[in-house]
DNA sequence: ATCAATGCAAATAATTTGCAAAAAG
DNA sequence: CTTTTTGCAAATTATTTGCATTGAT
């Protein structure tokens, strides 16, 4: 019999708890609420979205706490930051598998699509190595017009 | 006998003049000073750097004019914007050849190196096509530790 | 007890914008 | 003349930060 879905969050939860424990930090009520909020969100969300969700779990969570928790969630691999040069950044709750992702960004409807781009990892490493650099991370973003927008009047002319 | 170097700026200058003329805009003194300032800068520079340089050519150039001129310079292909997620954006005056460039960013000393990555263009197009999208532009950024920083105490530990 | 973490509100800082005056065509 | 462009200063807005208080260990 498979584990109930809620176990996922609990397993991730202990991963997060040990991450902060290792750093000598504390598992506060607010911090854990932000964590749970992240687990409850899908797709790209903003810090503000996360705040709203976290507030729903614990009314005492403040915006400052969100911004202070984000680096911890990123550092523990619970979430990933997606910066496509807009006014605010996006976040994405990671599923288990951590494959290399690129962003396909529709210039018309502004949708952001995460796509697997495993080859990129190799290519980025190769580019870095060619210049004697030790690669850490990489980002590939393709701006384009999505299928739907090609077939209709542009939303942002 | 080769043309004097200053001719380059004049040729680019008429390219810029026709770009703004086509759009029904006006070749103001300040606008042209910003253009000349861009021609006089090398490497990555900020809007503030451009302002300083332009002010040296025409004291009446204001910050607002810089920000209003930047989209024109970008649109005419005179400069390219480089956004690596820092607090301010960088700009780069384009030489004639417009090859696909990636950025290698040293996480330690924060240096940004522009590198040719011609294969990326193909790969980005392939990724877009696979999702039925029509590609417009793409960005590849590799964060790494540069050779020099590997051999010394990190500047940003 | 300790010292990290919190909420609040003020600070930050690049970029944008409203407006009346100046200048390009 | 007409319309665009300008400088100025104020606005915008995501994120950061100082501080007194609270809470985890």
Tab-separated table of C-alpha atoms (C1' of nucleotides) in Angstrom:
chain	number	residue	atom	x	y	z
A	1	UNK	CA	0.000	0.000	0.000
A	2	UNK	CA	1.475	3.393	-1.009
A	3	UNK	CA	2.173	6.002	1.619
A	4	UNK	CA	-0.449	8.710	1.868
A	5	UNK	CA	0.402	11.829	-0.105
A	6	UNK	CA	0.806	13.860	3.050
A	7	UNK	CA	3.856	11.810	3.936
A	8	UNK	CA	5.748	13.608	1.185
A	9	UNK	CA	5.470	16.841	3.017
A	10	UNK	CA	6.522	15.165	6.234
A	11	UNK	CA	9.596	13.656	4.657
A	12	UNK	CA	10.534	16.960	3.092
A	13	UNK	CA	9.766	18.504	6.416
A	14	UNK	CA	12.387	16.491	8.221
A	15	UNK	CA	14.858	17.278	5.449
A	16	UNK	CA	14.175	20.945	6.063
A	17	UNK	CA	14.349	20.537	9.823
A	18	UNK	CA	17.753	18.898	9.626
A	19	UNK	CA	18.979	21.542	7.203
A	20	UNK	CA	18.205	24.329	9.642
A	21	UNK	CA	19.396	22.313	12.632
A	22	UNK	CA	22.763	21.760	10.944
A	23	UNK	CA	23.098	25.480	10.567
A	24	UNK	CA	22.314	26.116	14.210
A	25	UNK	CA	19.036	27.756	13.247
A	26	UNK	CA	15.642	27.256	14.815
A	27	UNK	CA	12.491	25.575	13.593
A	28	UNK	CA	10.092	28.359	14.435
A	29	UNK	CA	6.386	28.175	13.935
A	30	UNK	CA	6.516	30.841	11.231
A	31	UNK	CA	9.418	29.228	9.418
A	32	UNK	CA	7.631	25.909	9.271
A	33	UNK	CA	4.471	27.620	8.076
A	34	UNK	CA	6.399	29.132	5.181
A	35	UNK	CA	7.782	25.706	4.418
A	36	UNK	CA	4.327	24.156	4.447
A	37	UNK	CA	3.038	26.979	2.288
A	38	UNK	CA	5.718	26.236	-0.301
A	39	UNK	CA	4.698	22.569	-0.273
A	40	UNK	CA	1.152	23.635	-0.931
A	41	UNK	CA	1.935	25.692	-4.008
A	42	UNK	CA	2.448	24.481	-7.553
A	43	UNK	CA	3.843	26.253	-10.572
A	44	UNK	CA	5.591	29.604	-10.461
A	45	UNK	CA	4.717	31.768	-7.498
A	46	UNK	CA	5.983	35.044	-6.107
A	47	UNK	CA	7.121	35.960	-2.613
A	48	UNK	CA	3.754	37.648	-2.251
A	49	UNK	CA	1.893	34.465	-3.226
A	50	UNK	CA	3.930	32.581	-0.684
A	51	UNK	CA	3.100	35.156	1.965
A	52	UNK	CA	-0.596	34.865	1.274
A	53	UNK	CA	-0.469	31.078	1.457
A	54	UNK	CA	1.654	31.079	4.615
A	55	UNK	CA	-0.639	33.596	6.275
A	56	UNK	CA	-3.463	31.161	5.645
A	57	UNK	CA	-1.595	28.601	7.717
A	58	UNK	CA	-0.322	30.960	10.384
A	59	UNK	CA	-1.674	34.461	10.551
A	60	UNK	CA	1.473	35.725	12.335
A	61	UNK	CA	3.773	35.191	9.344
A	62	UNK	CA	5.027	38.522	8.086
A	63	UNK	CA	6.486	39.608	4.786
A	64	UNK	CA	9.907	40.030	6.389
A	65	UNK	CA	9.850	36.437	7.532
A	66	UNK	CA	9.017	35.289	4.026
A	67	UNK	CA	12.004	37.109	2.615
A	68	UNK	CA	14.194	35.782	5.396
A	69	UNK	CA	12.974	32.226	4.858
A	70	UNK	CA	13.429	32.190	1.093
A	71	UNK	CA	17.229	31.775	1.202
A	72	UNK	CA	16.796	28.840	3.582
A	73	UNK	CA	14.278	27.140	1.337
A	74	UNK	CA	16.547	27.714	-1.622
A	75	UNK	CA	19.616	26.552	0.251
A	76	UNK	CA	17.951	23.331	1.324
A	77	UNK	CA	16.802	22.601	-2.205
A	78	UNK	CA	13.126	22.754	-1.253
A	79	UNK	CA	12.445	25.511	-3.746
A	80	UNK	CA	14.185	26.953	-6.777
A	81	UNK	CA	14.342	30.600	-7.738
A	82	UNK	CA	13.427	31.597	-11.280
A	83	UNK	CA	14.513	35.039	-12.351
A	84	UNK	CA	13.459	36.025	-15.834
A	85	UNK	CA	14.232	39.704	-15.408
A	86	UNK	CA	10.761	40.782	-14.362
A	87	UNK	CA	10.018	43.110	-11.503
A	88	UNK	CA	9.601	40.218	-9.124
A	89	UNK	CA	11.226	36.819	-8.901
A	90	UNK	CA	9.406	33.521	-9.094
A	91	UNK	CA	9.787	30.425	-7.009
A	92	UNK	CA	9.063	26.825	-7.731
A	93	UNK	CA	8.687	24.019	-5.223
A	94	UNK	CA	11.019	21.240	-6.303
A	95	UNK	CA	9.821	17.743	-6.773
A	96	UNK	CA	12.304	15.028	-5.915
A	97	UNK	CA	14.009	14.828	-9.291
A	98	UNK	CA	16.447	17.688	-9.839
A	99	UNK	CA	17.106	17.756	-13.545
A	100	UNK	CA	18.453	20.709	-15.447
A	101	UNK	CA	15.697	23.080	-16.451
A	102	UNK	CA	15.468	25.872	-18.976
A	103	UNK	CA	12.734	28.454	-19.176
A	104	UNK	CA	10.680	29.052	-22.277
A	105	UNK	CA	9.116	32.466	-21.942
A	106	UNK	CA	6.296	33.619	-24.163
A	107	UNK	CA	6.859	37.250	-25.028
A	108	UNK	CA	3.201	37.708	-25.787
A	109	UNK	CA	1.262	36.107	-22.931
A	110	UNK	CA	4.268	36.102	-20.573
A	111	UNK	CA	3.781	32.484	-19.622
A	112	UNK	CA	6.873	30.721	-18.339
A	113	UNK	CA	7.315	27.069	-19.159
A	114	UNK	CA	9.905	24.927	-17.437
A	115	UNK	CA	11.459	22.447	-19.801
A	116	UNK	CA	14.043	19.732	-19.382
A	117	UNK	CA	17.275	20.677	-21.065
A	118	UNK	CA	19.726	18.054	-19.891
A	119	UNK	CA	22.198	18.781	-22.632
A	120	UNK	CA	22.590	22.309	-21.340
A	121	UNK	CA	24.292	21.131	-18.247
A	122	UNK	CA	27.004	19.540	-20.319
A	123	UNK	CA	27.298	22.538	-22.595
A	124	UNK	CA	27.510	25.031	-19.766
A	125	UNK	CA	30.206	22.985	-18.107
A	126	UNK	CA	32.092	22.811	-21.375
A	127	UNK	CA	31.903	26.579	-21.868
A	128	UNK	CA	33.157	27.162	-18.321
A	129	UNK	CA	35.938	24.618	-18.616
A	130	UNK	CA	37.118	26.159	-21.864
A	131	UNK	CA	37.806	29.318	-19.871
A	132	UNK	CA	39.414	27.536	-16.940
A	133	UNK	CA	36.397	28.123	-14.734
A	134	UNK	CA	34.765	25.728	-12.309
A	135	UNK	CA	31.014	25.737	-13.034
A	136	UNK	CA	28.476	26.123	-10.228
A	137	UNK	CA	25.127	26.691	-11.872
A	138	UNK	CA	23.664	27.732	-15.139
A	139	UNK	CA	20.639	29.312	-16.661
A	140	UNK	CA	19.098	29.002	-20.098
A	141	UNK	CA	16.149	31.125	-21.052
A	142	UNK	CA	14.518	31.244	-24.448
A	143	UNK	CA	12.132	34.035	-25.233
A	144	UNK	CA	9.643	33.033	-27.889
A	145	UNK	CA	6.033	33.152	-28.989
A	146	UNK	CA	4.012	30.239	-27.739
A	147	UNK	CA	1.801	28.125	-29.956
A	148	UNK	CA	-1.426	29.635	-28.704
A	149	UNK	CA	-0.221	33.205	-29.157
A	150	UNK	CA	0.933	32.505	-32.699
A	151	UNK	CA	-2.677	31.726	-33.524
A	152	UNK	CA	-4.283	34.775	-32.031
A	153	UNK	CA	-3.975	38.508	-31.823
A	154	UNK	CA	-0.957	39.297	-29.651
A	155	UNK	CA	-1.811	40.149	-26.059
A	156	UNK	CA	1.022	42.629	-25.771
A	157	UNK	CA	1.343	44.315	-29.175
B	1	UNK	CA	44.280	53.788	-46.828
B	2	UNK	CA	41.880	52.682	-44.023
B	3	UNK	CA	39.209	55.015	-42.820
B	4	UNK	CA	40.069	56.804	-39.610
B	5	UNK	CA	38.594	55.139	-36.500
B	6	UNK	CA	36.219	58.023	-35.960
B	7	UNK	CA	34.420	57.077	-39.136
B	8	UNK	CA	33.038	54.034	-37.342
B	9	UNK	CA	31.136	56.236	-34.999
B	10	UNK	CA	29.880	58.290	-37.914
B	11	UNK	CA	28.655	55.242	-39.777
B	12	UNK	CA	26.949	53.922	-36.668
B	13	UNK	CA	25.686	57.411	-36.150
B	14	UNK	CA	23.802	57.460	-39.418
B	15	UNK	CA	22.442	53.991	-38.662
B	16	UNK	CA	21.100	55.389	-35.419
B	17	UNK	CA	19.810	58.536	-37.091
B	18	UNK	CA	17.857	56.533	-39.623
B	19	UNK	CA	16.504	54.249	-36.927
B	20	UNK	CA	14.992	57.152	-35.047
B	21	UNK	CA	13.868	58.887	-38.227
B	22	UNK	CA	11.979	55.752	-39.308
B	23	UNK	CA	10.155	55.834	-36.030
B	24	UNK	CA	9.218	59.477	-36.430
B	25	UNK	CA	11.451	60.434	-33.511
B	26	UNK	CA	13.870	63.312	-33.281
B	27	UNK	CA	17.646	63.435	-33.254
B	28	UNK	CA	18.012	65.694	-30.275
B	29	UNK	CA	21.306	66.971	-28.983
B	30	UNK	CA	20.960	64.917	-25.791
B	31	UNK	CA	19.966	61.763	-27.624
B	32	UNK	CA	22.995	61.978	-29.861
B	33	UNK	CA	25.225	62.667	-26.882
B	34	UNK	CA	24.003	59.455	-25.247
B	35	UNK	CA	24.704	57.660	-28.492
B	36	UNK	CA	28.230	59.066	-28.661
B	37	UNK	CA	28.771	58.189	-25.019
B	38	UNK	CA	27.856	54.572	-25.727
B	39	UNK	CA	30.341	54.535	-28.597
B	40	UNK	CA	32.985	55.765	-26.229
B	41	UNK	CA	32.500	53.012	-23.664
B	42	UNK	CA	33.916	49.501	-23.716
B	43	UNK	CA	33.038	46.452	-21.645
B	44	UNK	CA	30.036	46.250	-19.367
B	45	UNK	CA	28.690	49.546	-18.142
B	46	UNK	CA	25.666	50.662	-16.170
B	47	UNK	CA	23.071	53.321	-16.914
B	48	UNK	CA	24.922	55.452	-14.392
B	49	UNK	CA	28.242	54.991	-16.211
B	50	UNK	CA	26.534	56.002	-19.422
B	51	UNK	CA	25.085	59.075	-17.759
B	52	UNK	CA	28.489	60.152	-16.502
B	53	UNK	CA	30.032	59.690	-19.933
B	54	UNK	CA	27.184	61.463	-21.715
B	55	UNK	CA	27.314	64.361	-19.270
B	56	UNK	CA	30.956	64.752	-20.227
B	57	UNK	CA	29.851	65.314	-23.805
B	58	UNK	CA	26.778	67.390	-23.070
B	59	UNK	CA	26.210	68.667	-19.586
B	60	UNK	CA	22.470	68.961	-20.146
B	61	UNK	CA	21.904	65.195	-20.416
B	62	UNK	CA	19.811	64.006	-17.499
B	63	UNK	CA	19.284	60.604	-15.953
B	64	UNK	CA	15.733	60.476	-17.299
B	65	UNK	CA	17.023	60.990	-20.805
B	66	UNK	CA	19.478	58.139	-20.366
B	67	UNK	CA	16.704	55.789	-19.346
B	68	UNK	CA	14.538	57.010	-22.184
B	69	UNK	CA	17.354	56.577	-24.704
B	70	UNK	CA	18.338	53.077	-23.646
B	71	UNK	CA	15.402	51.336	-25.363
B	72	UNK	CA	16.244	53.179	-28.562
B	73	UNK	CA	19.874	52.155	-28.444
B	74	UNK	CA	18.823	48.595	-27.733
B	75	UNK	CA	16.197	48.621	-30.459
B	76	UNK	CA	18.621	49.865	-33.062
B	77	UNK	CA	21.161	47.214	-32.137
B	78	UNK	CA	23.741	49.775	-31.035
B	79	UNK	CA	23.924	48.319	-27.550
B	80	UNK	CA	22.947	45.070	-25.893
B	81	UNK	CA	21.494	44.698	-22.423
B	82	UNK	CA	23.046	42.180	-20.056
B	83	UNK	CA	20.960	41.256	-17.047
B	84	UNK	CA	22.603	38.848	-14.659
B	85	UNK	CA	20.136	39.401	-11.858
B	86	UNK	CA	22.095	42.097	-10.056
B	87	UNK	CA	20.600	45.278	-8.692
B	88	UNK	CA	21.419	47.122	-11.888
B	89	UNK	CA	21.580	46.050	-15.487
B	90	UNK	CA	24.639	46.232	-17.676
B	91	UNK	CA	25.013	47.427	-21.228
B	92	UNK	CA	27.510	46.611	-23.896
B	93	UNK	CA	28.194	48.559	-27.052
B	94	UNK	CA	27.968	46.107	-29.934
B	95	UNK	CA	30.734	45.757	-32.432
B	96	UNK	CA	29.632	44.962	-35.972
B	97	UNK	CA	29.566	41.186	-35.614
B	98	UNK	CA	26.476	39.984	-33.773
B	99	UNK	CA	27.272	36.441	-32.704
B	100	UNK	CA	25.479	34.606	-29.971
B	101	UNK	CA	26.965	35.354	-26.584
B	102	UNK	CA	26.756	33.672	-23.218
B	103	UNK	CA	27.860	35.149	-19.922
B	104	UNK	CA	30.350	33.474	-17.632
B	105	UNK	CA	29.921	35.000	-14.212
B	106	UNK	CA	32.457	34.537	-11.456
B	107	UNK	CA	30.607	34.045	-8.202
B	108	UNK	CA	33.645	35.153	-6.249
B	109	UNK	CA	34.954	38.307	-7.935
B	110	UNK	CA	31.696	38.974	-9.795
B	111	UNK	CA	33.440	39.501	-13.086
B	112	UNK	CA	31.296	38.931	-16.167
B	113	UNK	CA	32.916	37.464	-19.237
B	114	UNK	CA	31.179	37.455	-22.600
B	115	UNK	CA	31.893	34.302	-24.531
B	116	UNK	CA	30.905	33.058	-27.943
B	117	UNK	CA	28.423	30.229	-27.695
B	118	UNK	CA	27.246	29.723	-31.259
B	119	UNK	CA	25.867	26.283	-30.538
B	120	UNK	CA	23.440	27.768	-28.057
B	121	UNK	CA	21.529	29.485	-30.743
B	122	UNK	CA	20.800	26.178	-32.364
B	123	UNK	CA	19.984	24.499	-29.083
B	124	UNK	CA	17.654	27.244	-27.932
B	125	UNK	CA	15.832	27.144	-31.230
B	126	UNK	CA	15.537	23.387	-30.958
B	127	UNK	CA	14.106	23.613	-27.437
B	128	UNK	CA	11.564	26.211	-28.547
B	129	UNK	CA	10.600	24.267	-31.660
B	130	UNK	CA	10.074	21.119	-29.626
B	131	UNK	CA	7.353	23.013	-27.781
B	132	UNK	CA	5.848	24.555	-30.875
B	133	UNK	CA	7.220	27.968	-30.055
B	134	UNK	CA	8.805	30.493	-32.385
B	135	UNK	CA	12.108	31.605	-30.802
B	136	UNK	CA	12.987	35.293	-30.508
B	137	UNK	CA	16.034	35.509	-28.286
B	138	UNK	CA	17.892	33.489	-25.773
B	139	UNK	CA	20.160	33.794	-22.806
B	140	UNK	CA	22.755	31.458	-21.381
B	141	UNK	CA	24.503	32.308	-18.172
B	142	UNK	CA	26.974	30.116	-16.355
B	143	UNK	CA	27.902	30.958	-12.796
B	144	UNK	CA	31.316	29.646	-11.915
B	145	UNK	CA	34.595	30.382	-10.156
B	146	UNK	CA	37.159	31.975	-12.406
B	147	UNK	CA	40.703	30.734	-12.720
B	148	UNK	CA	42.193	33.555	-10.690
B	149	UNK	CA	39.694	33.130	-7.858
B	150	UNK	CA	40.347	29.389	-7.677
B	151	UNK	CA	43.925	30.228	-6.821
B	152	UNK	CA	43.271	32.726	-4.076
B	153	UNK	CA	41.209	33.320	-1.005
B	154	UNK	CA	37.614	33.953	-2.118
B	155	UNK	CA	36.700	37.619	-2.293
B	156	UNK	CA	33.110	36.925	-1.225
B	157	UNK	CA	33.273	34.037	1.270
C	1	DA	C1'	19.192	32.104	30.404
C	2	DT	C1'	20.738	32.612	25.852
C	3	DC	C1'	20.713	34.220	21.416
C	4	DA	C1'	18.205	33.537	17.144
C	5	DA	C1'	13.907	35.060	15.000
C	6	DT	C1'	10.014	37.872	14.786
C	7	DG	C1'	6.835	41.970	13.234
C	8	DC	C1'	6.789	46.473	12.266
C	9	DA	C1'	7.906	50.274	9.834
C	10	DA	C1'	11.335	52.774	7.697
C	11	DA	C1'	15.104	52.448	4.301
C	12	DT	C1'	17.006	51.200	-0.100
C	13	DA	C1'	17.773	52.019	-4.822
C	14	DA	C1'	17.156	51.289	-9.799
C	15	DT	C1'	13.999	52.693	-12.869
C	16	DT	C1'	9.711	55.140	-14.268
C	17	DT	C1'	6.660	58.877	-14.767
C	18	DG	C1'	3.891	63.527	-14.574
C	19	DC	C1'	4.344	67.956	-15.894
C	20	DA	C1'	5.500	72.467	-17.592
C	21	DA	C1'	9.017	74.392	-20.368
C	22	DA	C1'	12.185	73.925	-24.483
C	23	DA	C1'	13.349	72.524	-29.067
C	24	DA	C1'	13.037	69.703	-33.373
C	25	DG	C1'	10.935	69.429	-37.780
D	1	DC	C1'	3.078	75.959	-35.391
D	2	DT	C1'	2.756	71.085	-33.757
D	3	DT	C1'	4.451	67.355	-31.502
D	4	DT	C1'	8.143	65.298	-29.347
D	5	DT	C1'	11.596	65.612	-25.810
D	6	DT	C1'	13.582	67.459	-22.025
D	7	DG	C1'	14.920	68.118	-16.799
D	8	DC	C1'	13.210	67.972	-12.535
D	9	DA	C1'	11.418	65.889	-8.765
D	10	DA	C1'	8.314	62.806	-7.023
D	11	DA	C1'	6.585	58.066	-7.488
D	12	DT	C1'	7.087	53.235	-7.847
D	13	DT	C1'	7.978	48.891	-5.872
D	14	DA	C1'	10.398	44.497	-4.680
D	15	DT	C1'	13.380	43.545	-1.295
D	16	DT	C1'	16.225	44.648	2.842
D	17	DT	C1'	17.182	46.191	7.349
D	18	DG	C1'	17.191	48.314	12.325
D	19	DC	C1'	15.252	47.650	16.478
D	20	DA	C1'	12.723	46.325	20.485
D	21	DT	C1'	10.348	42.208	21.713
D	22	DT	C1'	9.310	37.298	21.546
D	23	DG	C1'	10.327	32.493	21.576
D	24	DA	C1'	13.179	28.149	20.694
D	25	DT	C1'	16.580	25.485	22.715
